[in-house]
PDB file of C-alpha atoms in Angstrom:
ATOM      1  CA  MET A   1      32.688-249.551   9.502  1.00  0.00           C
ATOM      2  CA  GLY A   2      32.403-251.957  12.727  1.00  0.00           C
ATOM      3  CA  ASP A   3      32.417-251.010  16.674  1.00  0.00           C
ATOM      4  CA  VAL A   4      34.936-249.082  17.651  1.00  0.00           C
ATOM      5  CA  GLY A   5      37.347-250.079  20.832  1.00  0.00           C
ATOM      6  CA  ILE A   6      39.666-248.496  23.087  1.00  0.00           C
ATOM      7  CA  GLU A   7      42.725-250.049  24.711  1.00  0.00           C
ATOM      8  CA  PRO A   8      45.668-249.030  26.807  1.00  0.00           C
ATOM      9  CA  TRP A   9      48.701-247.878  25.071  1.00  0.00           C
ATOM     10  CA  SER A  10      51.370-251.161  24.735  1.00  0.00           C
ATOM     11  CA  GLU A  11      54.495-252.512  23.673  1.00  0.00           C
ATOM     12  CA  ASP A  12      53.121-253.574  20.241  1.00  0.00           C
ATOM     13  CA  ASP A  13      52.032-250.381  20.027  1.00  0.00           C
ATOM     14  CA  LEU A  14      54.857-248.640  18.616  1.00  0.00           C
ATOM     15  CA  GLU A  15      54.487-249.203  15.302  1.00  0.00           C
ATOM     16  CA  LEU A  16      51.050-248.389  14.632  1.00  0.00           C
ATOM     17  CA  LEU A  17      52.358-243.839  16.477  1.00  0.00           C
ATOM     18  CA  ARG A  18      54.622-244.922  13.381  1.00  0.00           C
ATOM     19  CA  GLN A  19      52.392-245.145  10.992  1.00  0.00           C
ATOM     20  CA  LEU A  20      50.589-241.123  12.953  1.00  0.00           C
ATOM     21  CA  ASN A  21      53.893-239.852  12.389  1.00  0.00           C
ATOM     22  CA  GLN A  22      53.034-238.119   8.828  1.00  0.00           C
ATOM     23  CA  PRO A  23      52.172-235.236   7.919  1.00  0.00           C
ATOM     24  CA  SER A  24      49.050-235.555   6.972  1.00  0.00           C
ATOM     25  CA  VAL A  25      48.443-236.503  10.701  1.00  0.00           C
ATOM     26  CA  ARG A  26      50.377-234.476  12.732  1.00  0.00           C
ATOM     27  CA  ALA A  27      49.755-230.991  10.522  1.00  0.00           C
ATOM     28  CA  TYR A  28      48.096-229.580  12.953  1.00  0.00           C
ATOM     29  CA  THR A  29      50.039-230.144  15.782  1.00  0.00           C
ATOM     30  CA  GLY A  30      53.714-229.427  15.604  1.00  0.00           C
ATOM     31  CA  GLY A  31      54.270-231.541  12.403  1.00  0.00           C
ATOM     32  CA  THR A  32      55.805-234.838  11.683  1.00  0.00           C
ATOM     33  CA  GLU A  33      58.820-236.210  14.723  1.00  0.00           C
ATOM     34  CA  THR A  34      61.742-237.749  14.169  1.00  0.00           C
ATOM     35  CA  ASP A  35      62.364-241.518  14.375  1.00  0.00           C
ATOM     36  CA  ASP A  36      63.672-241.248  18.230  1.00  0.00           C
ATOM     37  CA  GLN A  37      60.961-238.768  19.758  1.00  0.00           C
ATOM     38  CA  VAL A  38      58.324-241.319  18.802  1.00  0.00           C
ATOM     39  CA  ILE A  39      60.019-243.294  20.501  1.00  0.00           C
ATOM     40  CA  VAL A  40      60.375-240.908  22.979  1.00  0.00           C
ATOM     41  CA  ARG A  41      56.438-240.404  22.628  1.00  0.00           C
ATOM     42  CA  HIS A  42      55.471-243.796  23.006  1.00  0.00           C
ATOM     43  CA  GLY A  43      57.176-244.264  26.064  1.00  0.00           C
ATOM     44  CA  ARG A  44      55.605-241.810  27.452  1.00  0.00           C
ATOM     45  CA  TYR A  45      52.069-243.527  26.253  1.00  0.00           C
ATOM     46  CA  LEU A  46      52.797-246.270  27.594  1.00  0.00           C
ATOM     47  CA  ARG A  47      54.127-244.566  31.304  1.00  0.00           C
ATOM     48  CA  GLY A  48      50.659-242.729  31.570  1.00  0.00           C
ATOM     49  CA  PRO A  49      50.863-239.251  30.616  1.00  0.00           C
ATOM     50  CA  VAL A  50      51.756-238.300  34.537  1.00  0.00           C
ATOM     51  CA  ARG A  51      52.276-241.333  36.876  1.00  0.00           C
ATOM     52  CA  GLY A  52      48.827-242.741  36.189  1.00  0.00           C
ATOM     53  CA  ALA A  53      46.626-239.646  36.070  1.00  0.00           C
ATOM     54  CA  GLY A  54      45.436-239.828  32.566  1.00  0.00           C
ATOM     55  CA  GLN A  55      46.026-242.915  29.965  1.00  0.00           C
ATOM     56  CA  MET A  56      47.053-243.138  25.911  1.00  0.00           C
ATOM     57  CA  PHE A  57      44.291-246.156  24.567  1.00  0.00           C
ATOM     58  CA  ALA A  58      44.764-247.809  20.333  1.00  0.00           C
ATOM     59  CA  VAL A  59      41.489-247.488  18.728  1.00  0.00           C
ATOM     60  CA  VAL A  60      40.769-250.018  17.138  1.00  0.00           C
ATOM     61  CA  LEU A  61      37.977-251.509  14.934  1.00  0.00           C
ATOM     62  CA  LEU A  62      36.007-253.897  15.865  1.00  0.00           C
ATOM     63  CA  PRO A  63      35.444-256.974  15.282  1.00  0.00           C
ATOM     64  CA  GLU A  64      38.959-257.628  13.114  1.00  0.00           C
ATOM     65  CA  ARG A  65      40.968-255.696  16.414  1.00  0.00           C
ATOM     66  CA  VAL A  66      42.828-253.839  13.588  1.00  0.00           C
ATOM     67  CA  LYS A  67      43.967-250.380  15.184  1.00  0.00           C
ATOM     68  CA  VAL A  68      43.748-247.595  13.591  1.00  0.00           C
ATOM     69  CA  GLY A  69      44.405-244.135  15.792  1.00  0.00           C
ATOM     70  CA  SER A  70      45.452-242.863  19.230  1.00  0.00           C
ATOM     71  CA  VAL A  71      42.850-241.210  22.482  1.00  0.00           C
ATOM     72  CA  GLY A  72      43.669-240.326  25.436  1.00  0.00           C
ATOM     73  CA  TYR A  73      43.757-237.544  28.442  1.00  0.00           C
ATOM     74  CA  TRP A  74      45.772-236.146  30.298  1.00  0.00           C
ATOM     75  CA  PRO A  75      45.799-233.042  33.507  1.00  0.00           C
ATOM     76  CA  ARG A  76      46.378-230.177  33.253  1.00  0.00           C
ATOM     77  CA  VAL A  77      45.418-226.693  34.809  1.00  0.00           C
ATOM     78  CA  TRP A  78      43.653-224.651  32.093  1.00  0.00           C
ATOM     79  CA  HIS A  79      42.597-221.245  34.038  1.00  0.00           C
ATOM     80  CA  ASP A  80      43.961-222.271  37.345  1.00  0.00           C
ATOM     81  CA  GLU A  81      41.674-224.838  37.256  1.00  0.00           C
ATOM     82  CA  PRO A  82      42.475-228.606  37.582  1.00  0.00           C
ATOM     83  CA  VAL A  83      41.303-230.121  34.260  1.00  0.00           C
ATOM     84  CA  TYR A  84      41.724-233.121  31.955  1.00  0.00           C
ATOM     85  CA  GLU A  85      43.431-232.058  27.573  1.00  0.00           C
ATOM     86  CA  MET A  86      42.032-234.924  25.720  1.00  0.00           C
ATOM     87  CA  GLY A  87      43.444-235.716  22.071  1.00  0.00           C
ATOM     88  CA  TRP A  88      43.372-237.922  19.050  1.00  0.00           C
ATOM     89  CA  ALA A  89      44.794-239.007  15.574  1.00  0.00           C
ATOM     90  CA  VAL A  90      43.216-241.643  13.673  1.00  0.00           C
ATOM     91  CA  LEU A  91      45.222-242.813  10.382  1.00  0.00           C
ATOM     92  CA  PRO A  92      44.016-240.613   7.346  1.00  0.00           C
ATOM     93  CA  GLU A  93      42.729-244.519   5.304  1.00  0.00           C
ATOM     94  CA  PHE A  94      39.931-244.237   8.761  1.00  0.00           C
ATOM     95  CA  GLN A  95      38.929-240.354   9.094  1.00  0.00           C
ATOM     96  CA  GLY A  96      35.783-239.397   8.035  1.00  0.00           C
ATOM     97  CA  ARG A  97      33.852-242.471   9.289  1.00  0.00           C
ATOM     98  CA  GLY A  98      33.071-241.408  12.606  1.00  0.00           C
ATOM     99  CA  ILE A  99      35.474-243.589  14.600  1.00  0.00           C
ATOM    100  CA  ALA A 100      37.456-240.490  16.037  1.00  0.00           C
ATOM    101  CA  THR A 101      34.194-239.389  17.638  1.00  0.00           C
ATOM    102  CA  ALA A 102      33.506-242.881  18.629  1.00  0.00           C
ATOM    103  CA  ALA A 103      36.763-242.913  20.242  1.00  0.00           C
ATOM    104  CA  VAL A 104      36.455-239.583  22.018  1.00  0.00           C
ATOM    105  CA  ARG A 105      33.580-240.815  23.473  1.00  0.00           C
ATOM    106  CA  ALA A 106      34.818-243.783  24.806  1.00  0.00           C
ATOM    107  CA  VAL A 107      38.363-241.737  26.336  1.00  0.00           C
ATOM    108  CA  VAL A 108      35.158-239.336  28.054  1.00  0.00           C
ATOM    109  CA  ASP A 109      33.718-241.548  29.324  1.00  0.00           C
ATOM    110  CA  ALA A 110      37.314-243.044  30.931  1.00  0.00           C
ATOM    111  CA  ALA A 111      37.988-239.513  32.466  1.00  0.00           C
ATOM    112  CA  ARG A 112      34.349-239.727  33.690  1.00  0.00           C
ATOM    113  CA  ALA A 113      35.000-242.582  36.142  1.00  0.00           C
ATOM    114  CA  ARG A 114      37.617-241.615  37.508  1.00  0.00           C
ATOM    115  CA  GLY A 115      35.031-238.780  39.001  1.00  0.00           C
ATOM    116  CA  ASP A 116      38.559-235.998  40.375  1.00  0.00           C
ATOM    117  CA  ARG A 117      38.007-233.529  36.907  1.00  0.00           C
ATOM    118  CA  ARG A 118      34.768-231.415  36.639  1.00  0.00           C
ATOM    119  CA  TRP A 119      35.917-230.360  32.656  1.00  0.00           C
ATOM    120  CA  ALA A 120      37.861-232.125  29.780  1.00  0.00           C
ATOM    121  CA  HIS A 121      38.820-230.193  27.578  1.00  0.00           C
ATOM    122  CA  ALA A 122      40.482-230.374  23.894  1.00  0.00           C
ATOM    123  CA  TYR A 123      42.533-227.995  21.976  1.00  0.00           C
ATOM    124  CA  PRO A 124      41.996-228.094  18.164  1.00  0.00           C
ATOM    125  CA  SER A 125      43.434-225.857  15.562  1.00  0.00           C
ATOM    126  CA  VAL A 126      40.796-223.026  14.010  1.00  0.00           C
ATOM    127  CA  ASP A 127      41.901-224.781  10.941  1.00  0.00           C
ATOM    128  CA  ASN A 128      41.169-227.816  10.892  1.00  0.00           C
ATOM    129  CA  PRO A 129      37.473-228.625  10.479  1.00  0.00           C
ATOM    130  CA  PRO A 130      37.633-231.463  11.277  1.00  0.00           C
ATOM    131  CA  SER A 131      38.693-231.915  15.077  1.00  0.00           C
ATOM    132  CA  ASN A 132      36.369-229.299  15.739  1.00  0.00           C
ATOM    133  CA  ALA A 133      33.322-231.083  14.424  1.00  0.00           C
ATOM    134  CA  VAL A 134      34.735-234.719  16.467  1.00  0.00           C
ATOM    135  CA  CYS A 135      34.381-232.678  19.482  1.00  0.00           C
ATOM    136  CA  ARG A 136      31.369-230.956  18.444  1.00  0.00           C
ATOM    137  CA  LYS A 137      29.534-234.830  17.377  1.00  0.00           C
ATOM    138  CA  ALA A 138      31.073-236.509  20.976  1.00  0.00           C
ATOM    139  CA  GLY A 139      28.830-233.434  22.905  1.00  0.00           C
ATOM    140  CA  PHE A 140      31.874-230.457  24.330  1.00  0.00           C
ATOM    141  CA  GLU A 141      30.770-226.990  23.992  1.00  0.00           C
ATOM    142  CA  LEU A 142      32.689-224.676  22.585  1.00  0.00           C
ATOM    143  CA  VAL A 143      34.257-222.315  24.837  1.00  0.00           C
ATOM    144  CA  GLY A 144      35.635-219.879  22.342  1.00  0.00           C
ATOM    145  CA  PRO A 145      39.396-219.304  20.409  1.00  0.00           C
ATOM    146  CA  THR A 146      42.398-218.801  22.824  1.00  0.00           C
ATOM    147  CA  ASP A 147      46.275-219.077  21.964  1.00  0.00           C
ATOM    148  CA  PHE A 148      47.320-222.551  22.866  1.00  0.00           C
ATOM    149  CA  GLU A 149      51.079-223.353  23.255  1.00  0.00           C
ATOM    150  CA  TYR A 150      51.351-226.875  20.919  1.00  0.00           C
ATOM    151  CA  PRO A 151      53.917-228.633  20.966  1.00  0.00           C
ATOM    152  CA  PRO A 152      55.639-226.874  23.645  1.00  0.00           C
ATOM    153  CA  GLY A 153      57.398-223.609  22.417  1.00  0.00           C
ATOM    154  CA  GLN A 154      54.860-223.030  19.452  1.00  0.00           C
ATOM    155  CA  TRP A 155      51.932-221.643  19.800  1.00  0.00           C
ATOM    156  CA  MET A 156      49.227-221.884  17.652  1.00  0.00           C
ATOM    157  CA  ARG A 157      45.153-220.028  17.870  1.00  0.00           C
ATOM    158  CA  SER A 158      42.617-223.365  18.672  1.00  0.00           C
ATOM    159  CA  ASN A 159      39.334-223.572  19.576  1.00  0.00           C
ATOM    160  CA  ASP A 160      38.831-224.015  23.517  1.00  0.00           C
ATOM    161  CA  TRP A 161      35.692-227.285  23.698  1.00  0.00           C
ATOM    162  CA  ARG A 162      34.578-228.249  27.036  1.00  0.00           C
ATOM    163  CA  LEU A 163      32.343-231.061  28.161  1.00  0.00           C
ATOM    164  CA  ASP A 164      31.255-231.479  32.073  1.00  0.00           C
ATOM    165  CA  LEU A 165      32.522-234.733  33.923  1.00  0.00           C
ATOM    166  CA  THR A 166      30.033-234.519  36.258  1.00  0.00           C
ATOM    167  CA  GLY A 167      26.572-234.488  33.123  1.00  0.00           C
ATOM    168  CA  PRO A 168      25.092-236.851  31.369  1.00  0.00           C
ATOM    169  CA  THR A 169      27.558-239.659  29.559  1.00  0.00           C
ATOM    170  CA  ALA A 170      26.552-238.890  25.830  1.00  0.00           C
ATOM    171  CA  GLY A 171      24.699-240.823  23.324  1.00  0.00           C
TER     172      GLY A 171
END
């Protein structure tokens, strides 16, 4: 594997989002979406999740600049505290190579640079060992299982992982 980078989400990334919209990638996040839903999601990614607070990125393999996934962070309130939520997806043919972990570390650095929240959280399904491993390898600490609403209107059993954005950077 070459180096992994992140680039701000762009108009050109709609096709990547369509490629990520497959059952094996979306199994733990509500299932596949219609093309109209993908286009709406793409628009949200372009605008930034909430008026410039947070950011979505394409995951890029360097030096070839092959786009292989998405990663991002966005504000939310968790247990009455403002935090950043983080999420990611990697195309199946690139999974299992440490790409998601490297991308999550890069997006943690981007969120840390904002300096406006103490905690970043991720909420992978308790039934998704690879995403839970990404959290562990990226330096998150397991808070414990929780009920989490995603997509809106659908509850799932997730692990609540958190990372102190004011602490030392990950290695």
